[in-house]
């Protein structure tokens, strides 16, 4: 049998990179620069990218072993158990949607308010969320060639902007290898990981490629290219605008654009930022609404979340719920201005998922030793063990330096844990009670004859 | 372990359930797809073909499917009879579907509309 639809490596790279490119990436880049001395942020970014390669190796092996759009839900269910898998998946989706929508909407509203100050920021947020919710309900997905054009356009813009700024400032490294103390470097690398958050979300495309290794290759290429682009862009930002000014702004890339190319730069960067946010929102809402739908279908969320629009074939209740969550989260962030907490929260959660991915590789090697693995990480358990160690340290670095992140993550974890251990068994029991008493499938006698 | 005949019967029930549902036919009138259903523990292959919103079943595999549904015979029979939802076996890896994510979701929507939750 020959499979019809095949994704190209170009699209896989664009999907992997596109999911990580967001307006909040610029804020995270400035945050990285703030932890280290002088113009050495590039070191932390390259190290962060390099460390993500470790996680990419783990996801490549897991994806080859269990190619499925279910992703970590399946990997962790096989490696640990269904309860652990469900807890981590719900927590991950929760943090992603709160983190991405909260931080992104705050930043993009700052960008747009900077361009058109007469319009209040919350209006921009509502408009953005309405746009993406409308797209999601209509089933419009930014994918394929359109996704390729946007992602490569974004990367090209960042690279060109960075190079122009470095050229204009006649940039020379000033003590490029002196980033400062160990604590600052570890924190910088930990937040640097946020720049690459989501690269592994390309694994659900595993069933759409002819060779499984293409997903691995795509993830690695995306990580490599993004590392270089982020390093150049961040170095250019801090070389052009003082770090203190960048850190004080929710839209540092706009200040950088203004200093580099004036009004043209601002317009260009606003378009870049809008494209980054819309693609991130679109992909994030599609993934999380589908996750909610699938979780409701397995009776781990109330049945209402599996309702679908007969016109557009989309899980409209899940999408509208996410819209409301987005409005509330954005409102809270707009009032508190604590958007950096969300960036750090997402970085910590992502690190924890990478730790579990490393552990899952080791456990599945023991549980499913004979299963075919199109991609097997060399050097035994060294890379998965290193992934666990490195990302445990990075998660701890974020949690220790940001007490709010620790509190929020701990509370979210407890809530999800209680939900999975009490509400989910109740929902499943309720479903069993509702089910028709008799199976539709006729019973078969021992001799193969049908009976009832 | 289910037999090939049981899988055929389950797919017939599924096909009838689909074709009796006017809404489904309208919903899928632009969704022409070839779906191969393959059992892993017995020799059993079937092809569901959707054209202009109408589905037809034949035994054997088509050469160029859009979607391939792979599982053990018991799971396949239970899914197509509507005794279990496809989501649980999919999430625990018992059921594998090769195809685009959008098509996989659409197949689940169809099953939801035929059998309810």
Coordinates of C-alpha atoms in Angstrom, one line a residue:
Chain A
X1 CA 0.0 0.0 0.0
X2 CA 1.2 3.5 -0.8
X3 CA 0.2 6.4 1.4
X4 CA -1.1 9.4 -0.6
X5 CA -0.4 12.5 1.4
X6 CA 3.2 13.2 2.2
X7 CA 4.7 16.2 4.0
X8 CA 8.0 17.6 2.8
X9 CA 11.0 18.2 5.0
X10 CA 10.5 21.9 4.3
X11 CA 7.1 21.8 5.8
X12 CA 8.2 19.8 8.8
X13 CA 11.0 22.3 9.6
X14 CA 8.5 25.2 9.1
X15 CA 5.9 23.5 11.4
X16 CA 8.5 22.8 14.1
X17 CA 10.1 26.2 14.0
X18 CA 6.7 28.0 13.5
X19 CA 5.3 26.6 16.7
X20 CA 8.2 28.1 18.7
X21 CA 8.2 31.5 17.0
X22 CA 6.0 33.8 19.0
X23 CA 6.0 37.4 20.1
X24 CA 6.8 36.2 23.6
X25 CA 10.1 34.8 22.2
X26 CA 11.4 38.4 22.0
X27 CA 10.6 39.0 25.6
X28 CA 12.2 35.7 26.6
X29 CA 15.3 36.6 24.6
X30 CA 15.6 39.9 26.5
X31 CA 15.0 38.0 29.8
X32 CA 17.9 35.7 28.8
X33 CA 20.2 38.7 28.1
X34 CA 19.3 40.1 31.6
X35 CA 20.7 37.1 33.4
X36 CA 24.2 37.4 31.8
X37 CA 26.8 40.0 31.6
X38 CA 27.4 42.2 28.5
X39 CA 26.6 40.8 25.1
X40 CA 27.0 37.2 26.0
X41 CA 23.3 36.2 25.7
X42 CA 24.2 34.3 22.5
X43 CA 26.1 31.7 24.7
X44 CA 23.0 31.0 26.8
X45 CA 20.8 30.8 23.7
X46 CA 23.2 28.4 21.8
X47 CA 23.6 26.3 24.9
X48 CA 19.7 26.3 25.4
X49 CA 19.3 25.2 21.8
X50 CA 22.0 22.5 22.2
X51 CA 20.3 21.1 25.2
X52 CA 17.0 21.0 23.4
X53 CA 18.8 18.7 20.9
X54 CA 19.0 16.2 23.8
X55 CA 15.2 16.4 24.2
X56 CA 14.8 16.2 20.4
X57 CA 16.8 12.9 20.4
X58 CA 14.4 11.5 23.0
X59 CA 11.3 12.7 21.1
X60 CA 12.7 11.2 17.9
X61 CA 13.1 7.8 19.5
X62 CA 9.6 7.9 21.1
X63 CA 8.0 9.2 17.9
X64 CA 9.6 6.4 15.8
X65 CA 8.6 3.8 18.4
X66 CA 5.0 5.0 18.8
X67 CA 4.1 7.2 15.8
X68 CA 0.8 8.8 16.7
X69 CA -1.0 12.1 16.7
X70 CA -1.6 11.4 20.4
X71 CA 2.1 12.3 21.1
X72 CA 3.0 12.4 24.8
X73 CA -0.4 11.1 25.8
X74 CA 0.6 7.8 24.2
X75 CA 4.3 7.9 25.1
X76 CA 3.7 8.5 28.8
X77 CA 0.8 6.1 28.9
X78 CA 3.0 3.3 27.6
X79 CA 6.0 4.2 29.7
X80 CA 4.3 5.0 33.0
X81 CA 0.6 4.5 33.2
X82 CA -2.6 6.1 32.0
X83 CA -3.1 8.2 35.1
X84 CA 0.4 9.7 35.0
X85 CA 0.0 10.3 31.3
X86 CA -3.4 12.0 31.7
X87 CA -2.2 14.2 34.6
X88 CA 0.9 15.4 32.7
X89 CA -1.0 15.9 29.5
X90 CA -3.7 18.0 31.1
X91 CA -1.2 20.0 33.1
X92 CA 0.9 20.6 30.0
X93 CA -2.1 21.7 27.9
X94 CA -3.3 24.0 30.8
X95 CA 0.1 25.6 31.2
X96 CA 0.6 26.0 27.4
X97 CA -2.8 27.6 26.9
X98 CA -2.5 29.9 29.9
X99 CA 1.1 30.7 29.1
X100 CA 0.8 31.2 25.4
X101 CA -2.5 33.1 25.4
X102 CA -1.7 35.1 28.5
X103 CA 1.8 36.2 27.5
X104 CA 1.2 36.4 23.8
X105 CA -1.9 38.5 24.1
X106 CA -0.3 40.9 26.5
X107 CA 2.8 41.4 24.3
X108 CA 0.9 41.8 21.0
X109 CA -1.5 44.3 22.6
X110 CA 1.6 46.2 23.8
X111 CA 2.9 46.2 20.2
X112 CA -0.4 47.3 18.7
X113 CA -1.0 50.0 21.4
X114 CA 2.5 51.3 20.6
X115 CA 1.5 51.7 17.0
X116 CA -2.1 52.9 17.6
X117 CA -2.2 54.3 21.2
X118 CA -5.8 55.5 20.9
X119 CA -7.1 51.9 21.0
X120 CA -7.1 50.4 24.6
X121 CA -4.9 47.2 24.9
X122 CA -7.8 44.9 25.9
X123 CA -9.7 45.7 22.7
X124 CA -6.7 44.4 20.7
X125 CA -6.7 41.2 22.9
X126 CA -10.4 40.7 22.3
X127 CA -10.1 41.3 18.6
X128 CA -7.1 38.9 18.3
X129 CA -8.9 36.2 20.3
X130 CA -12.1 36.7 18.3
X131 CA -10.1 36.4 15.0
X132 CA -8.3 33.2 16.1
X133 CA -11.5 31.7 17.6
X134 CA -13.4 32.4 14.5
X135 CA -10.7 30.8 12.4
X136 CA -10.7 27.7 14.7
X137 CA -14.5 27.3 14.6
X138 CA -14.5 27.7 10.8
X139 CA -11.7 25.0 10.8
X140 CA -9.2 27.3 9.1
X141 CA -5.8 26.0 9.8
X142 CA -2.6 27.8 9.0
X143 CA -0.7 24.9 7.5
X144 CA 1.2 23.6 4.5
X145 CA 2.5 26.2 2.1
X146 CA 1.0 29.2 4.0
X147 CA 2.7 28.0 7.2
X148 CA 6.0 27.6 5.2
X149 CA 5.7 31.2 3.9
X150 CA 5.0 32.7 7.3
X151 CA 7.6 30.8 9.2
X152 CA 10.4 31.3 6.7
X153 CA 9.4 34.9 6.3
X154 CA 9.6 35.4 10.1
X155 CA 13.0 33.7 10.3
X156 CA 14.3 35.7 7.3
X157 CA 13.0 39.0 8.8
X158 CA 14.7 38.3 12.2
X159 CA 18.0 37.4 10.6
X160 CA 18.0 40.4 8.3
X161 CA 16.9 42.8 11.1
X162 CA 19.7 41.4 13.3
X163 CA 22.4 41.7 10.6
X164 CA 21.3 45.2 9.7
X165 CA 21.4 46.3 13.4
X166 CA 24.8 44.7 13.9
X167 CA 26.2 46.4 10.8
X168 CA 24.7 49.8 11.7
X169 CA 26.1 49.7 15.2
X170 CA 29.5 48.5 13.9
X171 CA 29.2 45.7 16.4
X172 CA 32.2 44.2 18.0
X173 CA 32.1 41.6 20.8
X174 CA 33.0 43.0 24.2
X175 CA 34.3 40.2 26.4
X176 CA 32.1 37.6 24.5
X177 CA 33.1 34.7 26.8
X178 CA 32.5 36.3 30.2
X179 CA 28.8 35.7 30.9
X180 CA 29.2 36.1 34.7
X181 CA 28.3 33.8 37.6
X182 CA 27.0 30.2 37.3
X183 CA 23.6 31.1 38.8
X184 CA 23.0 33.7 36.1
X185 CA 24.1 31.4 33.3
X186 CA 21.9 28.5 34.5
X187 CA 18.9 30.9 34.8
X188 CA 19.6 32.3 31.4
X189 CA 19.8 28.9 29.8
X190 CA 16.6 27.8 31.6
X191 CA 14.7 30.8 30.2
X192 CA 16.6 30.3 26.9
X193 CA 14.8 26.9 26.6
X194 CA 11.5 28.8 26.3
X195 CA 12.7 30.2 23.0
X196 CA 12.4 26.7 21.6
X197 CA 9.2 25.7 23.4
X198 CA 7.0 23.7 21.1
X199 CA 9.6 22.4 18.6
X200 CA 8.5 18.8 19.5
X201 CA 4.8 19.6 18.8
X202 CA 5.6 18.5 15.2
X203 CA 5.6 14.8 16.3
X204 CA 1.8 14.5 15.8
X205 CA 2.6 14.7 12.1
X206 CA 4.3 11.3 12.4
X207 CA 1.5 9.6 10.4
X208 CA 1.8 12.1 7.5
X209 CA 5.4 11.3 6.4
X210 CA 6.8 8.4 4.5
X211 CA 10.0 8.1 6.5
X212 CA 9.8 8.5 10.3
X213 CA 13.3 9.9 10.4
X214 CA 12.0 13.0 8.5
X215 CA 10.4 14.2 11.7
X216 CA 13.6 13.9 13.6
X217 CA 15.6 15.6 10.9
X218 CA 13.0 18.4 10.7
X219 CA 13.2 19.0 14.5
X220 CA 17.0 19.1 14.5
X221 CA 17.2 21.4 11.5
X222 CA 14.6 23.7 13.1
X223 CA 16.5 23.8 16.4
X224 CA 19.8 24.5 14.6
X225 CA 18.4 27.3 12.5
X226 CA 16.5 28.9 15.4
X227 CA 19.5 28.8 17.7
X228 CA 21.6 30.8 15.2
X229 CA 18.8 33.3 14.4
X230 CA 17.8 33.9 18.0
X231 CA 21.5 34.3 19.0
X232 CA 22.1 36.9 16.2
X233 CA 18.8 38.7 16.9
X234 CA 19.3 38.9 20.7
X235 CA 22.9 40.1 20.3
X236 CA 21.7 42.8 17.9
X237 CA 18.9 43.9 20.2
X238 CA 21.2 44.3 23.2
X239 CA 23.8 46.0 21.1
X240 CA 21.3 48.5 19.8
X241 CA 19.1 49.3 22.8
X242 CA 20.3 49.3 26.4
X243 CA 19.2 46.1 28.3
X244 CA 17.4 48.1 30.9
X245 CA 15.1 49.8 28.4
X246 CA 14.5 46.4 26.6
X247 CA 13.7 44.7 29.9
X248 CA 11.3 47.5 31.0
X249 CA 9.2 47.0 27.8
X250 CA 6.6 44.3 27.0
X251 CA 7.4 44.9 23.3
X252 CA 11.3 45.1 23.3
X253 CA 11.4 44.1 19.7
X254 CA 9.5 47.2 18.7
X255 CA 12.0 49.5 20.6
X256 CA 14.7 47.6 18.8
X257 CA 13.0 48.0 15.4
X258 CA 12.5 51.8 16.0
X259 CA 16.2 52.2 16.9
X260 CA 17.3 50.3 13.9
X261 CA 15.1 51.3 11.0
X262 CA 12.8 54.0 12.4
X263 CA 9.1 54.0 11.2
X264 CA 9.8 51.4 8.5
X265 CA 11.3 49.1 11.1
X266 CA 8.3 49.5 13.4
X267 CA 5.9 48.6 10.7
X268 CA 8.0 45.7 9.6
X269 CA 8.3 44.4 13.1
X270 CA 4.6 44.9 13.9
X271 CA 3.8 42.7 10.9
X272 CA 6.4 40.1 12.0
X273 CA 4.9 40.1 15.6
X274 CA 1.3 39.8 14.3
X275 CA 2.2 36.9 12.1
X276 CA 4.1 35.2 14.9
X277 CA 1.2 35.6 17.3
X278 CA -1.6 34.6 14.9
X279 CA 0.3 31.4 13.9
X280 CA 1.1 30.5 17.5
X281 CA -2.5 31.2 18.7
X282 CA -3.9 29.3 15.8
X283 CA -1.7 26.2 16.3
X284 CA -2.1 26.4 20.1
X285 CA -5.9 26.6 20.1
X286 CA -6.2 23.9 17.5
X287 CA -4.0 21.5 19.4
X288 CA -5.6 22.2 22.8
X289 CA -9.2 22.2 21.6
X290 CA -8.5 18.8 19.9
X291 CA -6.9 17.5 23.0
X292 CA -10.0 18.6 25.0
X293 CA -12.3 16.9 22.4
X294 CA -10.3 13.7 22.5
X295 CA -10.1 13.7 26.4
X296 CA -13.9 14.2 26.5
X297 CA -14.3 11.3 24.0
X298 CA -12.4 9.0 26.4
X299 CA -14.7 10.3 29.2
X300 CA -12.0 12.1 31.1
X301 CA -13.6 15.5 30.6
X302 CA -17.3 16.3 30.6
X303 CA -19.1 15.1 27.5
X304 CA -20.0 18.6 26.5
X305 CA -16.5 19.2 25.3
X306 CA -16.9 16.6 22.6
X307 CA -19.7 18.5 20.9
X308 CA -18.9 19.3 17.3
X309 CA -20.2 21.8 14.8
X310 CA -22.0 20.0 12.1
X311 CA -21.3 22.8 9.7
X312 CA -17.6 23.2 10.2
X313 CA -16.7 19.9 11.8
X314 CA -14.9 21.5 14.7
X315 CA -15.2 21.0 18.5
X316 CA -16.9 24.3 19.0
X317 CA -17.6 24.0 22.8
X318 CA -13.9 23.3 23.4
X319 CA -12.9 26.2 21.2
X320 CA -15.4 28.6 22.9
X321 CA -14.2 27.5 26.3
X322 CA -10.6 28.3 25.3
X323 CA -11.8 31.7 24.1
X324 CA -13.3 32.5 27.5
X325 CA -10.2 31.2 29.3
X326 CA -8.1 33.4 27.0
X327 CA -10.2 36.4 27.8
X328 CA -10.0 35.9 31.6
X329 CA -6.2 35.1 31.6
X330 CA -5.4 38.0 29.3
X331 CA -7.5 40.3 31.5
X332 CA -5.7 39.2 34.7
X333 CA -2.3 39.6 33.0
X334 CA -3.2 43.0 31.7
X335 CA -4.2 44.1 35.3
X336 CA -1.2 42.5 37.0
X337 CA 1.5 42.9 34.2
X338 CA 2.9 39.5 35.4
X339 CA 3.4 38.2 31.9
X340 CA 7.0 37.1 32.6
X341 CA 5.6 34.7 35.2
X342 CA 3.8 32.9 32.4
X343 CA 6.9 32.8 30.2
X344 CA 8.9 31.2 33.1
X345 CA 6.0 28.9 33.9
X346 CA 6.0 27.6 30.3
X347 CA 9.8 27.2 30.4
X348 CA 9.6 25.2 33.7
X349 CA 6.7 23.0 32.4
X350 CA 8.5 22.3 29.2
X351 CA 11.6 21.3 31.1
X352 CA 9.6 18.9 33.2
X353 CA 8.0 17.3 30.1
X354 CA 11.5 16.9 28.6
X355 CA 12.6 15.2 31.9
X356 CA 9.7 12.7 31.5
X357 CA 10.5 12.2 27.9
X358 CA 14.1 11.1 28.8
X359 CA 12.7 8.8 31.5
X360 CA 10.1 7.4 29.0
X361 CA 12.8 6.5 26.5
X362 CA 14.6 4.5 29.2
X363 CA 11.5 2.8 30.5
X364 CA 10.2 1.9 27.1
X365 CA 13.6 0.3 26.2
X366 CA 12.9 -2.0 29.1
X367 CA 9.2 -2.6 28.4
X368 CA 9.3 -2.9 24.7
X369 CA 12.9 -4.1 23.9
X370 CA 11.9 -6.0 20.7
X371 CA 9.8 -3.2 19.2
X372 CA 11.2 -1.7 16.0
X373 CA 12.8 1.7 16.5
X374 CA 13.4 3.6 13.2
X375 CA 15.5 6.0 15.3
X376 CA 17.5 4.8 18.2
X377 CA 19.6 7.2 20.3
X378 CA 23.3 6.0 20.3
X379 CA 25.4 5.5 23.4
X380 CA 22.8 3.5 25.4
X381 CA 21.0 5.4 28.1
X382 CA 23.5 8.3 28.2
X383 CA 21.5 10.9 26.2
X384 CA 18.1 10.2 27.9
X385 CA 19.8 10.2 31.3
X386 CA 21.6 13.5 30.5
X387 CA 18.3 14.9 29.2
X388 CA 16.7 14.1 32.6
X389 CA 19.6 15.6 34.6
X390 CA 20.0 18.8 32.5
X391 CA 16.3 19.6 32.4
X392 CA 15.8 18.8 36.1
X393 CA 18.4 21.4 36.9
X394 CA 16.9 23.9 34.5
X395 CA 13.4 23.4 35.9
X396 CA 14.7 23.8 39.4
X397 CA 16.6 27.0 38.3
X398 CA 13.4 28.5 37.1
X399 CA 11.3 27.4 40.1
X400 CA 13.9 28.6 42.6
X401 CA 14.4 32.0 41.0
X402 CA 10.7 32.6 40.4
X403 CA 8.6 31.7 43.5
X404 CA 5.4 32.7 41.7
X405 CA 6.1 30.1 39.1
X406 CA 6.7 27.5 41.8
X407 CA 3.4 28.4 43.5
X408 CA 1.4 28.5 40.3
X409 CA 2.8 25.2 39.0
X410 CA 2.3 23.5 42.4
X411 CA -1.3 24.6 42.6
X412 CA -2.0 23.7 39.0
X413 CA -0.4 20.2 39.6
X414 CA -2.5 19.6 42.7
X415 CA -5.7 20.6 41.0
X416 CA -5.0 18.4 38.0
X417 CA -4.0 15.5 40.3
X418 CA -7.2 15.8 42.3
X419 CA -9.2 16.1 39.1
X420 CA -7.6 12.9 37.6
X421 CA -8.1 10.9 40.8
X422 CA -11.6 12.0 41.6
X423 CA -13.5 13.6 38.7
X424 CA -12.2 11.3 36.0
X425 CA -13.2 8.0 37.7
X426 CA -16.6 9.6 38.4
X427 CA -17.1 10.6 34.7
X428 CA -16.1 7.2 33.5
X429 CA -18.5 5.5 36.0
X430 CA -21.3 7.8 34.8
X431 CA -20.5 6.9 31.2
X432 CA -20.6 3.2 32.1
X433 CA -24.0 3.6 33.7
X434 CA -25.3 5.5 30.6
X435 CA -24.1 2.9 28.2
X436 CA -26.6 0.5 26.6
X437 CA -26.7 -2.6 28.7
X438 CA -26.3 -4.9 25.7
X439 CA -23.4 -4.7 23.4
X440 CA -24.3 -4.1 19.8
X441 CA -21.9 -6.7 18.7
X442 CA -23.6 -10.2 18.8
X443 CA -22.1 -12.6 21.2
X444 CA -20.3 -15.6 19.6
X445 CA -20.6 -19.1 21.0
X446 CA -17.6 -21.3 21.6
X447 CA -18.2 -23.1 18.3
X448 CA -18.2 -19.7 16.6
X449 CA -22.0 -19.6 16.2
X450 CA -23.7 -16.3 17.1
X451 CA -26.0 -16.1 20.0
X452 CA -27.2 -13.6 22.7
Chain B
X1 CA -10.0 -12.8 18.7
X2 CA -12.7 -11.8 16.2
X3 CA -13.0 -13.4 12.9
X4 CA -12.8 -11.8 9.5
X5 CA -16.5 -12.3 9.1
X6 CA -17.2 -10.4 12.3
X7 CA -15.1 -7.5 11.1
X8 CA -16.9 -7.6 7.8
X9 CA -20.3 -7.6 9.7
X10 CA -19.1 -4.7 12.0
X11 CA -18.1 -2.7 9.0
X12 CA -21.4 -3.4 7.3
X13 CA -23.3 -2.2 10.4
X14 CA -21.0 0.9 10.4
X15 CA -21.6 1.5 6.7
X16 CA -25.4 1.1 7.0
X17 CA -25.4 3.4 10.0
X18 CA -23.5 6.0 8.0
X19 CA -25.6 5.8 4.9
X20 CA -28.8 6.1 6.8
X21 CA -27.6 9.4 8.4
X22 CA -28.5 12.3 6.0
X23 CA -26.5 14.8 8.0
X24 CA -23.4 12.8 7.7
X25 CA -23.8 12.4 3.9
X26 CA -24.2 16.2 3.6
X27 CA -21.3 16.8 5.9
X28 CA -18.9 14.6 3.9
X29 CA -20.1 15.3 0.4
X30 CA -16.7 17.0 -0.4
X31 CA -14.7 14.5 1.6
X32 CA -13.8 11.8 -0.9
X33 CA -11.5 9.3 0.9
X34 CA -10.3 5.7 0.7
X35 CA -10.0 4.1 4.1
X36 CA -8.3 0.7 4.5
X37 CA -9.1 -1.3 7.7
X38 CA -6.4 -3.8 8.6
X39 CA -6.3 -6.4 11.4
X40 CA -3.0 -7.2 12.9
X41 CA -3.7 -10.7 14.4
X42 CA -5.7 -12.3 11.5
X43 CA -5.6 -12.0 7.8
X44 CA -8.3 -9.4 7.3
X45 CA -8.4 -6.4 5.0
X46 CA -11.3 -4.2 4.0
X47 CA -11.7 -0.9 2.1
X48 CA -14.3 1.8 2.9
X49 CA -14.7 4.3 0.0
X50 CA -16.3 7.6 0.5
X51 CA -17.5 9.3 -2.7
X52 CA -19.9 12.3 -2.8
X53 CA -20.8 11.7 0.8
X54 CA -21.8 8.0 0.4
X55 CA -19.7 5.2 1.8
X56 CA -19.3 1.7 0.3
X57 CA -17.5 -1.3 1.6
X58 CA -15.5 -4.0 -0.1
X59 CA -13.2 -6.8 1.0
X60 CA -9.5 -6.5 0.4
X61 CA -7.2 -3.5 0.4
X62 CA -7.1 -0.5 -2.0
X63 CA -3.7 0.4 -3.3
X64 CA -3.6 4.0 -2.5
X65 CA -5.5 4.8 0.8
X66 CA -5.9 8.2 2.4
X67 CA -6.3 6.5 5.8
X68 CA -5.3 3.1 7.1
X69 CA -6.9 1.9 10.3
X70 CA -4.8 -0.8 12.0
X71 CA -5.6 -2.8 15.1
X72 CA -6.3 -6.2 16.5
X73 CA -9.5 -7.9 15.3
X74 CA -11.3 -7.6 18.6
X75 CA -10.7 -3.8 18.8
X76 CA -11.7 -3.3 15.2
X77 CA -15.0 -5.2 15.6
X78 CA -15.8 -3.4 18.8
X79 CA -15.1 0.0 17.3
X80 CA -17.1 -0.5 14.1
X81 CA -20.0 -2.0 16.1
X82 CA -19.9 1.2 18.2
X83 CA -19.3 -0.7 21.4
X84 CA -16.1 1.3 22.2
X85 CA -15.0 4.8 21.1
X86 CA -11.8 4.8 18.9
X87 CA -10.2 7.4 21.2
X88 CA -9.2 5.1 24.1
X89 CA -7.5 2.5 22.0
X90 CA -5.9 5.3 19.9
X91 CA -4.5 7.0 23.0
X92 CA -3.1 3.7 24.5
X93 CA -1.6 2.7 21.1
X94 CA -3.8 -0.4 20.5
X95 CA -5.3 1.4 17.5
X96 CA -3.1 3.0 14.9
X97 CA -4.4 5.3 12.1
X98 CA -2.1 6.3 9.3
X99 CA -3.3 9.5 7.7
X100 CA -3.4 13.3 8.3
X101 CA -4.5 14.5 11.7
X102 CA -7.5 16.3 10.2
X103 CA -8.7 13.1 8.5
X104 CA -8.2 11.1 11.7
X105 CA -10.3 13.6 13.6
X106 CA -13.0 13.5 10.9
X107 CA -13.2 9.7 11.2
X108 CA -13.8 10.1 14.9
X109 CA -16.5 12.7 14.3
X110 CA -18.2 10.2 12.0
X111 CA -18.1 7.5 14.6
X112 CA -19.4 9.9 17.2
X113 CA -22.3 10.9 15.0
X114 CA -23.3 7.3 14.2
X115 CA -22.9 5.8 17.7
X116 CA -23.2 8.8 20.0
X117 CA -20.7 9.0 22.9

